[in-house]
Short mmCIF file of C-alpha atoms and ligand atoms in Angstrom, two decimals:
data_model
loop_
_atom_site.label_atom_id
_atom_site.label_comp_id
_atom_site.label_asym_id
_atom_site.label_seq_id
_atom_site.Cartn_x
_atom_site.Cartn_y
_atom_site.Cartn_z
CA MET A 259 -84.74 -26.53 -220.35
CA THR A 260 -85.22 -27.63 -216.77
CA LYS A 261 -88.82 -28.10 -215.66
CA ILE A 262 -89.69 -25.89 -212.67
CA GLU A 263 -92.71 -26.64 -210.43
CA ARG A 264 -93.98 -24.81 -207.40
CA LEU A 265 -95.04 -27.30 -204.71
CA SER A 266 -95.99 -24.80 -202.01
CA ASP A 267 -95.44 -21.09 -201.29
CA ASN A 268 -91.79 -21.65 -200.50
CA VAL A 269 -90.84 -24.92 -202.14
CA TYR A 270 -89.89 -25.49 -205.78
CA VAL A 271 -88.67 -28.54 -207.64
CA PHE A 272 -86.43 -28.61 -210.74
CA THR A 273 -86.45 -31.63 -213.05
CA SER A 274 -83.64 -32.23 -215.52
CA ASP A 275 -84.51 -32.51 -219.15
CA ARG A 276 -81.09 -33.86 -220.00
CA TYR A 277 -80.48 -36.66 -217.54
CA ALA A 278 -83.06 -39.27 -216.45
CA GLN A 279 -85.50 -36.76 -214.94
CA VAL A 280 -83.20 -36.22 -211.97
CA THR A 281 -84.65 -33.71 -209.50
CA ALA A 282 -83.37 -30.87 -207.30
CA GLY A 283 -85.23 -28.47 -205.03
CA VAL A 284 -85.17 -25.13 -203.32
CA VAL A 285 -86.74 -23.98 -200.05
CA LEU A 286 -87.16 -20.23 -199.60
CA THR A 287 -86.91 -18.48 -196.25
CA PRO A 288 -86.71 -14.78 -195.33
CA ASP A 289 -83.05 -15.38 -194.49
CA GLY A 290 -82.08 -17.01 -197.76
CA ALA A 291 -82.58 -20.22 -199.71
CA ILE A 292 -81.66 -23.85 -199.14
CA VAL A 293 -80.94 -25.93 -202.23
CA ILE A 294 -81.46 -29.69 -202.16
CA ASP A 295 -79.22 -31.39 -204.77
CA THR A 296 -77.73 -29.62 -207.74
CA LEU A 297 -78.31 -31.54 -211.04
CA PRO A 298 -75.45 -32.85 -213.19
CA TYR A 299 -75.10 -30.39 -216.10
CA GLU A 300 -73.75 -26.87 -215.75
CA ASP A 301 -76.38 -25.17 -217.95
CA GLU A 302 -79.27 -26.63 -215.98
CA THR A 303 -77.72 -25.75 -212.62
CA ARG A 304 -77.09 -22.21 -213.87
CA ASP A 305 -80.79 -21.98 -214.86
CA MET A 306 -81.64 -23.04 -211.33
CA ARG A 307 -79.40 -20.46 -209.71
CA GLU A 308 -80.67 -17.72 -211.98
CA PHE A 309 -84.27 -18.58 -211.14
CA ILE A 310 -83.56 -18.44 -207.40
CA GLU A 311 -81.68 -15.14 -207.61
CA ARG A 312 -83.61 -13.26 -210.32
CA LYS A 313 -87.16 -14.61 -210.12
CA LEU A 314 -87.32 -15.37 -206.40
CA GLY A 315 -84.90 -12.65 -205.31
CA SER A 316 -83.08 -14.90 -202.87
CA VAL A 317 -79.53 -15.99 -202.12
CA VAL A 318 -78.50 -19.61 -201.61
CA ARG A 319 -77.19 -20.05 -198.07
CA TYR A 320 -77.07 -23.87 -197.86
CA VAL A 321 -76.77 -26.73 -200.31
CA VAL A 322 -77.78 -30.21 -199.16
CA ASN A 323 -76.16 -33.13 -201.01
CA THR A 324 -78.57 -36.04 -200.55
CA HIS A 325 -75.89 -38.55 -201.63
CA HIS A 326 -72.63 -38.70 -203.54
CA HIS A 327 -73.91 -39.72 -206.99
CA ALA A 328 -72.80 -37.45 -209.83
CA ASP A 329 -76.29 -36.66 -211.12
CA HIS A 330 -77.14 -35.10 -207.72
CA VAL A 331 -73.91 -33.26 -206.87
CA PHE A 332 -71.95 -32.25 -209.98
CA GLY A 333 -73.64 -28.81 -209.93
CA THR A 334 -72.70 -27.97 -206.32
CA TRP A 335 -69.66 -25.87 -207.34
CA ILE A 336 -72.01 -23.38 -209.05
CA PHE A 337 -73.34 -22.33 -205.62
CA GLY A 338 -69.99 -21.00 -204.39
CA GLY A 339 -70.34 -19.26 -201.02
CA ALA A 340 -73.12 -21.56 -199.74
CA HIS A 341 -72.45 -24.06 -196.93
CA VAL A 342 -72.67 -27.64 -198.13
CA VAL A 343 -74.42 -30.10 -195.78
CA ALA A 344 -74.33 -33.90 -196.08
CA HIS A 345 -74.00 -37.15 -194.18
CA ALA A 346 -70.38 -37.86 -193.16
CA LEU A 347 -70.35 -40.95 -195.40
CA CYS A 348 -71.33 -38.77 -198.33
CA ALA A 349 -68.34 -36.52 -197.69
CA GLU A 350 -66.05 -39.56 -197.72
CA LEU A 351 -67.54 -40.97 -200.91
CA LEU A 352 -67.45 -37.58 -202.65
CA HIS A 353 -63.75 -37.40 -201.91
CA THR A 354 -63.08 -40.88 -203.33
CA ARG A 355 -65.66 -42.29 -205.73
CA THR A 356 -67.24 -39.13 -207.07
CA ARG A 357 -63.83 -37.58 -207.68
CA GLU A 358 -62.76 -40.65 -209.66
CA GLY A 359 -66.05 -40.59 -211.56
CA LEU A 360 -65.53 -36.94 -212.43
CA LYS A 361 -62.05 -37.62 -213.80
CA ARG A 362 -63.48 -40.24 -216.12
CA ALA A 363 -66.36 -37.96 -217.15
CA GLN A 364 -63.94 -35.13 -217.95
CA GLN A 365 -61.90 -37.40 -220.22
CA ASP A 366 -65.03 -38.18 -222.22
CA SER A 367 -66.66 -34.75 -222.34
CA PRO A 368 -64.65 -31.53 -222.48
CA ASP A 369 -67.67 -29.42 -221.37
CA MET A 370 -67.18 -30.88 -217.88
CA ALA A 371 -63.71 -29.33 -217.58
CA LYS A 372 -64.79 -26.66 -215.10
CA VAL A 373 -66.64 -29.01 -212.75
CA HIS A 374 -64.97 -29.69 -209.41
CA ILE A 375 -66.04 -31.55 -206.30
CA VAL A 376 -67.02 -29.41 -203.32
CA LEU A 377 -66.65 -31.27 -200.04
CA PRO A 378 -69.38 -30.60 -197.43
CA GLN A 379 -68.44 -28.30 -194.54
CA VAL A 380 -71.32 -29.45 -192.33
CA THR A 381 -71.54 -33.22 -191.79
CA PHE A 382 -73.24 -35.56 -189.32
CA ARG A 383 -73.29 -39.28 -188.51
CA THR A 384 -76.54 -39.35 -186.54
CA SER A 385 -79.72 -40.85 -187.99
CA GLN A 386 -81.29 -37.37 -188.12
CA PHE A 387 -80.03 -33.83 -188.48
CA ARG A 388 -82.05 -30.61 -188.30
CA LEU A 389 -81.13 -27.69 -190.50
CA THR A 390 -82.95 -24.47 -189.59
CA LEU A 391 -82.99 -21.17 -191.44
CA GLY A 392 -85.45 -18.26 -191.37
CA GLY A 393 -88.22 -20.18 -189.59
CA LYS A 394 -87.95 -23.31 -191.75
CA THR A 395 -86.80 -26.66 -190.44
CA LEU A 396 -85.36 -29.26 -192.77
CA ILE A 397 -85.16 -32.72 -191.22
CA LEU A 398 -82.41 -34.77 -192.84
CA THR A 399 -82.90 -38.49 -192.21
CA HIS A 400 -80.30 -41.15 -193.00
CA SER A 401 -81.96 -43.43 -195.56
CA PRO A 402 -79.42 -46.03 -196.76
CA GLY A 403 -80.13 -48.67 -199.41
CA HIS A 404 -79.81 -47.03 -202.81
CA SER A 405 -76.44 -45.89 -201.49
CA PRO A 406 -75.03 -46.06 -197.96
CA ASP A 407 -74.80 -42.28 -197.48
CA LEU A 408 -78.23 -41.18 -198.65
CA VAL A 409 -80.41 -38.75 -196.67
CA THR A 410 -84.02 -37.73 -197.32
CA VAL A 411 -85.01 -34.13 -196.62
CA LEU A 412 -88.36 -33.26 -195.05
CA VAL A 413 -89.42 -29.63 -195.24
CA ASN A 414 -91.23 -29.83 -191.93
CA GLU A 415 -93.53 -26.79 -192.17
CA ASP A 416 -94.66 -27.61 -195.72
CA ARG A 417 -94.79 -31.41 -195.33
CA VAL A 418 -92.83 -31.90 -198.53
CA LEU A 419 -90.42 -34.83 -198.58
CA PHE A 420 -87.44 -34.80 -200.92
CA ALA A 421 -86.91 -38.57 -200.88
CA SER A 422 -83.95 -38.48 -203.30
CA ASP A 423 -83.09 -41.87 -204.82
CA THR A 424 -84.71 -43.83 -201.99
CA VAL A 425 -87.87 -43.32 -204.06
CA MET A 426 -87.63 -43.71 -207.83
CA SER A 427 -90.24 -45.13 -210.20
CA ILE A 428 -87.87 -48.09 -210.41
CA PRO A 429 -85.91 -48.59 -207.17
CA VAL A 430 -82.17 -48.93 -207.73
CA ILE A 431 -79.84 -50.78 -205.38
CA ALA A 432 -77.04 -50.98 -207.87
CA GLY A 433 -73.46 -49.93 -207.50
CA THR A 434 -71.05 -50.63 -204.70
CA GLY A 435 -72.58 -50.03 -201.31
CA GLY A 436 -76.23 -50.46 -202.34
CA SER A 437 -78.28 -52.79 -200.15
CA LEU A 438 -81.71 -54.24 -200.84
CA LYS A 439 -82.33 -54.94 -197.16
CA ASN A 440 -81.53 -51.36 -196.19
CA LEU A 441 -83.58 -49.94 -199.04
CA LEU A 442 -86.62 -51.96 -197.93
CA GLY A 443 -86.22 -50.50 -194.44
CA SER A 444 -85.83 -46.98 -195.81
CA LEU A 445 -88.93 -47.35 -198.02
CA GLN A 446 -90.92 -48.54 -194.99
CA ASP A 447 -89.81 -45.36 -193.19
CA VAL A 448 -91.08 -43.29 -196.12
CA VAL A 449 -94.49 -45.02 -196.01
CA LEU A 450 -94.75 -44.11 -192.33
CA THR A 451 -93.88 -40.43 -192.90
CA ASP A 452 -96.97 -38.26 -193.14
CA VAL A 453 -96.44 -35.86 -196.05
CA GLU A 454 -98.43 -33.87 -198.59
CA MET A 455 -96.01 -34.31 -201.45
CA LEU A 456 -93.07 -36.54 -202.23
CA VAL A 457 -90.29 -35.54 -204.61
CA GLN A 458 -88.62 -38.61 -206.12
CA GLY A 459 -84.92 -38.64 -206.95
CA HIS A 460 -85.96 -39.15 -210.57
CA GLY A 461 -89.39 -38.63 -212.10
CA ASP A 462 -92.66 -36.96 -211.21
CA VAL A 463 -93.71 -35.53 -207.87
CA ILE A 464 -96.09 -37.91 -206.06
CA LEU A 465 -99.14 -36.44 -204.35
CA ARG A 466 -100.44 -37.44 -200.93
CA GLY A 467 -103.13 -39.89 -202.12
CA GLU A 468 -100.72 -41.86 -204.29
CA ILE A 469 -97.65 -42.04 -202.08
CA ARG A 470 -98.48 -45.23 -200.17
CA ASP A 471 -99.52 -47.27 -203.21
CA SER A 472 -96.55 -46.07 -205.19
CA VAL A 473 -93.98 -46.82 -202.48
CA ARG A 474 -95.58 -50.16 -201.63
CA GLY A 475 -95.36 -51.10 -205.33
CA GLN A 476 -91.64 -50.37 -205.16
CA ILE A 477 -91.29 -52.53 -202.05
CA ARG A 478 -93.09 -55.38 -203.84
CA TYR A 479 -90.77 -55.02 -206.83
CA LEU A 480 -87.70 -55.36 -204.60
CA GLN A 481 -89.17 -58.40 -202.85
CA THR A 482 -90.02 -59.99 -206.22
CA ILE A 483 -86.53 -59.61 -207.67
CA ASP A 484 -85.00 -60.76 -204.39
CA ALA A 485 -87.03 -63.99 -204.53
CA HIS A 486 -86.18 -64.53 -208.20
CA VAL A 487 -82.44 -64.08 -207.71
CA ARG A 488 -82.48 -66.38 -204.66
CA ARG A 489 -84.26 -69.06 -206.73
CA THR A 490 -81.68 -68.60 -209.50
CA LEU A 491 -78.83 -69.18 -207.04
CA LYS A 492 -80.55 -72.14 -205.36
CA ARG A 493 -80.94 -73.81 -208.73
CA ARG A 494 -77.25 -73.17 -209.51
CA LEU A 495 -78.15 -71.12 -212.60
CA SER A 496 -75.60 -68.68 -213.99
CA LYS A 497 -75.74 -64.91 -213.74
CA GLU A 498 -76.26 -64.79 -217.52
CA THR A 499 -79.69 -66.42 -217.19
CA LEU A 500 -80.90 -63.21 -215.47
CA ALA A 501 -80.83 -61.49 -218.87
CA ASN A 502 -84.11 -63.32 -219.60
CA TYR A 503 -85.74 -61.92 -216.49
CA LEU A 504 -87.37 -58.77 -217.86
CA LEU A 505 -88.87 -55.86 -215.96
CA ALA A 506 -92.31 -56.74 -217.37
CA ALA A 507 -92.20 -59.98 -215.34
CA THR A 508 -92.08 -58.07 -212.06
CA ASN A 509 -95.45 -56.25 -212.14
CA LEU A 510 -93.81 -52.90 -211.42
CA VAL A 511 -96.21 -50.31 -212.81
CA LYS A 512 -95.78 -46.69 -213.86
CA VAL A 513 -92.09 -46.87 -214.67
CA GLN A 514 -90.79 -43.58 -216.03
CA MET A 515 -87.20 -42.82 -216.95
CA GLY A 516 -87.73 -43.96 -220.53
CA GLY A 517 -85.38 -46.56 -221.93
CA LEU A 518 -83.24 -46.53 -218.80
CA ALA A 519 -85.71 -48.62 -216.80
CA GLU A 520 -84.85 -52.00 -218.32
CA ASN A 521 -81.12 -51.31 -217.88
CA LEU A 522 -81.61 -50.31 -214.26
CA HIS A 523 -83.61 -53.47 -213.66
CA GLN A 524 -80.81 -55.58 -215.13
CA THR A 525 -78.23 -53.74 -213.02
CA ASN A 526 -80.39 -54.46 -209.96
CA VAL A 527 -80.69 -58.19 -210.51
CA ASN A 528 -77.00 -58.55 -211.40
CA ALA A 529 -75.91 -56.59 -208.32
CA LEU A 530 -78.25 -58.68 -206.19
CA TYR A 531 -76.79 -61.89 -207.63
CA ASP A 532 -73.30 -60.79 -206.60
CA GLN A 533 -74.49 -59.76 -203.13
CA LEU A 534 -76.43 -62.96 -202.46
CA ARG A 535 -74.12 -65.57 -203.98
CA ARG A 536 -72.13 -65.80 -200.76
CA SER A 537 -75.15 -66.34 -198.50
CA VAL A 538 -77.65 -68.36 -200.57
CA ARG A 539 -76.95 -72.09 -200.45
CA PRO A 540 -77.95 -74.03 -203.54
CA TYR A 541 -80.23 -77.05 -203.36
CA PRO A 542 -78.23 -80.27 -202.85
CA SER A 543 -77.43 -81.86 -206.20
CA THR A 544 -79.67 -84.79 -207.12
CA PRO A 545 -78.11 -88.28 -207.21
CA ARG A 546 -77.29 -89.64 -210.64
CA THR A 547 -79.78 -92.06 -212.10
CA ARG A 548 -77.60 -93.66 -214.74
CA PRO A 549 -77.72 -97.48 -214.62
CA ALA A 550 -74.01 -97.71 -213.81
CA ALA A 551 -74.40 -95.55 -210.75
CA VAL A 552 -77.30 -97.67 -209.56
CA ALA A 553 -75.56 -100.96 -210.15
CA LYS A 554 -72.38 -100.15 -208.26
CA PRO A 555 -73.77 -99.66 -204.77
CA ARG A 556 -75.56 -102.97 -205.17
CA VAL A 557 -72.21 -104.63 -205.63
CA ARG A 558 -70.48 -102.64 -202.95
CA LYS A 559 -73.07 -103.24 -200.28
CA PRO A 560 -72.25 -106.82 -199.21
CA LEU A 561 -68.53 -106.10 -199.45
CA ALA A 562 -68.73 -103.03 -197.28
CA ALA A 563 -70.72 -104.95 -194.71
CA LYS A 564 -68.10 -107.69 -194.62
CA ARG A 565 -65.26 -105.22 -194.32
CA SER A 566 -66.45 -103.02 -191.48
CA SER A 567 -65.47 -104.44 -188.13
CA PRO A 568 -67.94 -104.34 -185.22
CA VAL A 569 -65.53 -102.14 -183.25
CA ARG A 570 -65.33 -99.53 -185.99
CA LYS A 571 -69.11 -99.67 -186.37
CA ALA A 572 -69.63 -99.08 -182.64
CA ALA A 573 -67.27 -96.10 -182.60
CA ARG A 574 -69.46 -94.35 -185.15
CA PRO A 575 -72.69 -92.82 -183.82
CA ALA A 576 -75.71 -94.49 -185.40
CA PRO A 577 -77.17 -92.02 -187.91
CA LYS A 578 -80.91 -91.40 -187.95
CA PRO A 579 -82.67 -93.00 -190.96
CA ALA A 580 -83.44 -89.63 -192.62
CA ALA A 581 -79.94 -88.33 -192.10
CA ARG A 582 -78.49 -91.52 -193.51
CA THR A 583 -80.32 -91.16 -196.83
CA ALA A 584 -79.31 -87.52 -197.10
CA LYS A 585 -75.72 -88.42 -196.41
CA ARG A 586 -75.68 -91.16 -198.97
CA LYS A 587 -77.07 -88.80 -201.60
CA LEU A 588 -74.33 -86.29 -201.00
CA VAL A 589 -71.50 -88.74 -200.70
CA GLN A 590 -72.43 -90.93 -203.63
CA PRO A 591 -70.77 -89.04 -206.52
CA LYS A 592 -67.49 -88.92 -204.62
CA ALA A 593 -67.59 -92.62 -203.78
CA LYS A 594 -68.16 -93.35 -207.45
CA SER A 595 -64.96 -91.73 -208.56
CA LYS A 596 -62.97 -93.41 -205.80
CA PRO A 597 -63.64 -97.18 -205.79
CA VAL A 598 -63.39 -98.70 -202.35
CA LYS A 599 -62.43 -102.10 -203.66
CA SER A 600 -59.86 -103.14 -206.21
CA LYS A 601 -60.95 -104.14 -209.71
CA LYS A 602 -60.11 -107.70 -208.95
CA GLU A 603 -62.37 -107.78 -205.92
CA LEU A 604 -65.22 -106.10 -207.81
CA ARG A 605 -64.94 -108.61 -210.63
CA LYS A 606 -65.08 -111.37 -208.05
CA ALA A 607 -68.15 -109.89 -206.48
CA GLU A 608 -69.86 -109.42 -209.85
CA LYS A 609 -69.08 -113.02 -210.80
CA LYS A 610 -70.58 -114.16 -207.51
CA LEU A 611 -73.70 -112.11 -208.15
CA THR A 612 -74.08 -113.39 -211.72
CA HIS A 613 -73.58 -116.90 -210.50
CA LYS A 614 -76.29 -116.41 -207.89
CA ARG A 615 -78.67 -114.96 -210.51
CA GLU A 616 -78.03 -117.77 -212.95
CA LYS A 617 -78.59 -120.31 -210.22
CA SER A 618 -81.92 -118.84 -209.28
CA ALA A 619 -82.91 -118.57 -212.97
CA ARG A 620 -82.10 -122.25 -213.45
CA LYS A 621 -84.11 -123.08 -210.38
CA ALA A 622 -87.09 -121.13 -211.67
CA ALA A 623 -86.87 -122.78 -215.09
CA LYS A 624 -86.75 -126.18 -213.47
CA ALA A 625 -89.80 -125.39 -211.38
CA LYS A 626 -91.66 -124.23 -214.49
CA LYS A 627 -90.72 -127.40 -216.36
CA SER A 628 -91.88 -129.66 -213.56
CA LYS A 629 -95.27 -127.95 -213.64
ZN1 LIG B 773 -78.31 -42.03 -206.89
#
């Protein structure tokens, strides 16, 4: 059974018992009701509709889809006759991704057979959109990050913010189109919004006194995993090593959503790895310290000096000392695999060097003897 809470005279929140504590809401006005998100399972959405019609004696005039994810929109078809409102991107994604997702879901579970996607009739591309009905104003604000099409819904008169999946006890940037950078910006916007109550996309309602700490904790979590994944890429470690990076290591507190949290965390870090691998440059590889690698340049040095003509040397700009070392470090492994001199020449050079060493050793021995 869906949990129903009354947040103010005219605002109620419904929390799913069946899927990850996903939330939906209703705002009552003398001219009808506005529903915010519609839960994923038919029985729970029917409970919601029945409550609005029988207990509250209202009729649903508008349905707001906060974003295209199945757990927020699969119940929309149950409110036939209401106008559906969403961001234009949401309408596009509903038509493509959510439709495909529904097809897959219907193959797996026959009880989803009746579900169909309802495309929004009222869409907008602006950063804010005001929906007014019966003296209530709902301010829809574009809040990308969790998904690109997400909007939060502020019930202006009641100061209740339906933050949808921008605020979850564990922030989620997973899936195609999610962006950590955008989510950080959207969470900052939430911190700056003055509200009495905040309804998360999943989990408990957050009260005024706890909103800032809670949202700031989520921002810190995102910054922590961002730094960890960047370090992983810089050190050229594989994506698989992220499996050892557990949620407990991030200091995110008060995580609800039961056993899903660890999975969501893993999805986050994996998605982040894929997003950042193109932009994060790994540390330069360290030069090899094996004796062979050290010995070779020593041999090559005098030869290279002999070979390079003064004209060629002059044509090259003189590198700065620091740059020269860096260059040598990077170039070294390549030079190793491609000998500059022929074997014969190297042997000659080595012989010369050994001869020189032996000569000096003899000299030293002689000096010792004469003492
Ligand atoms: Zn979502």
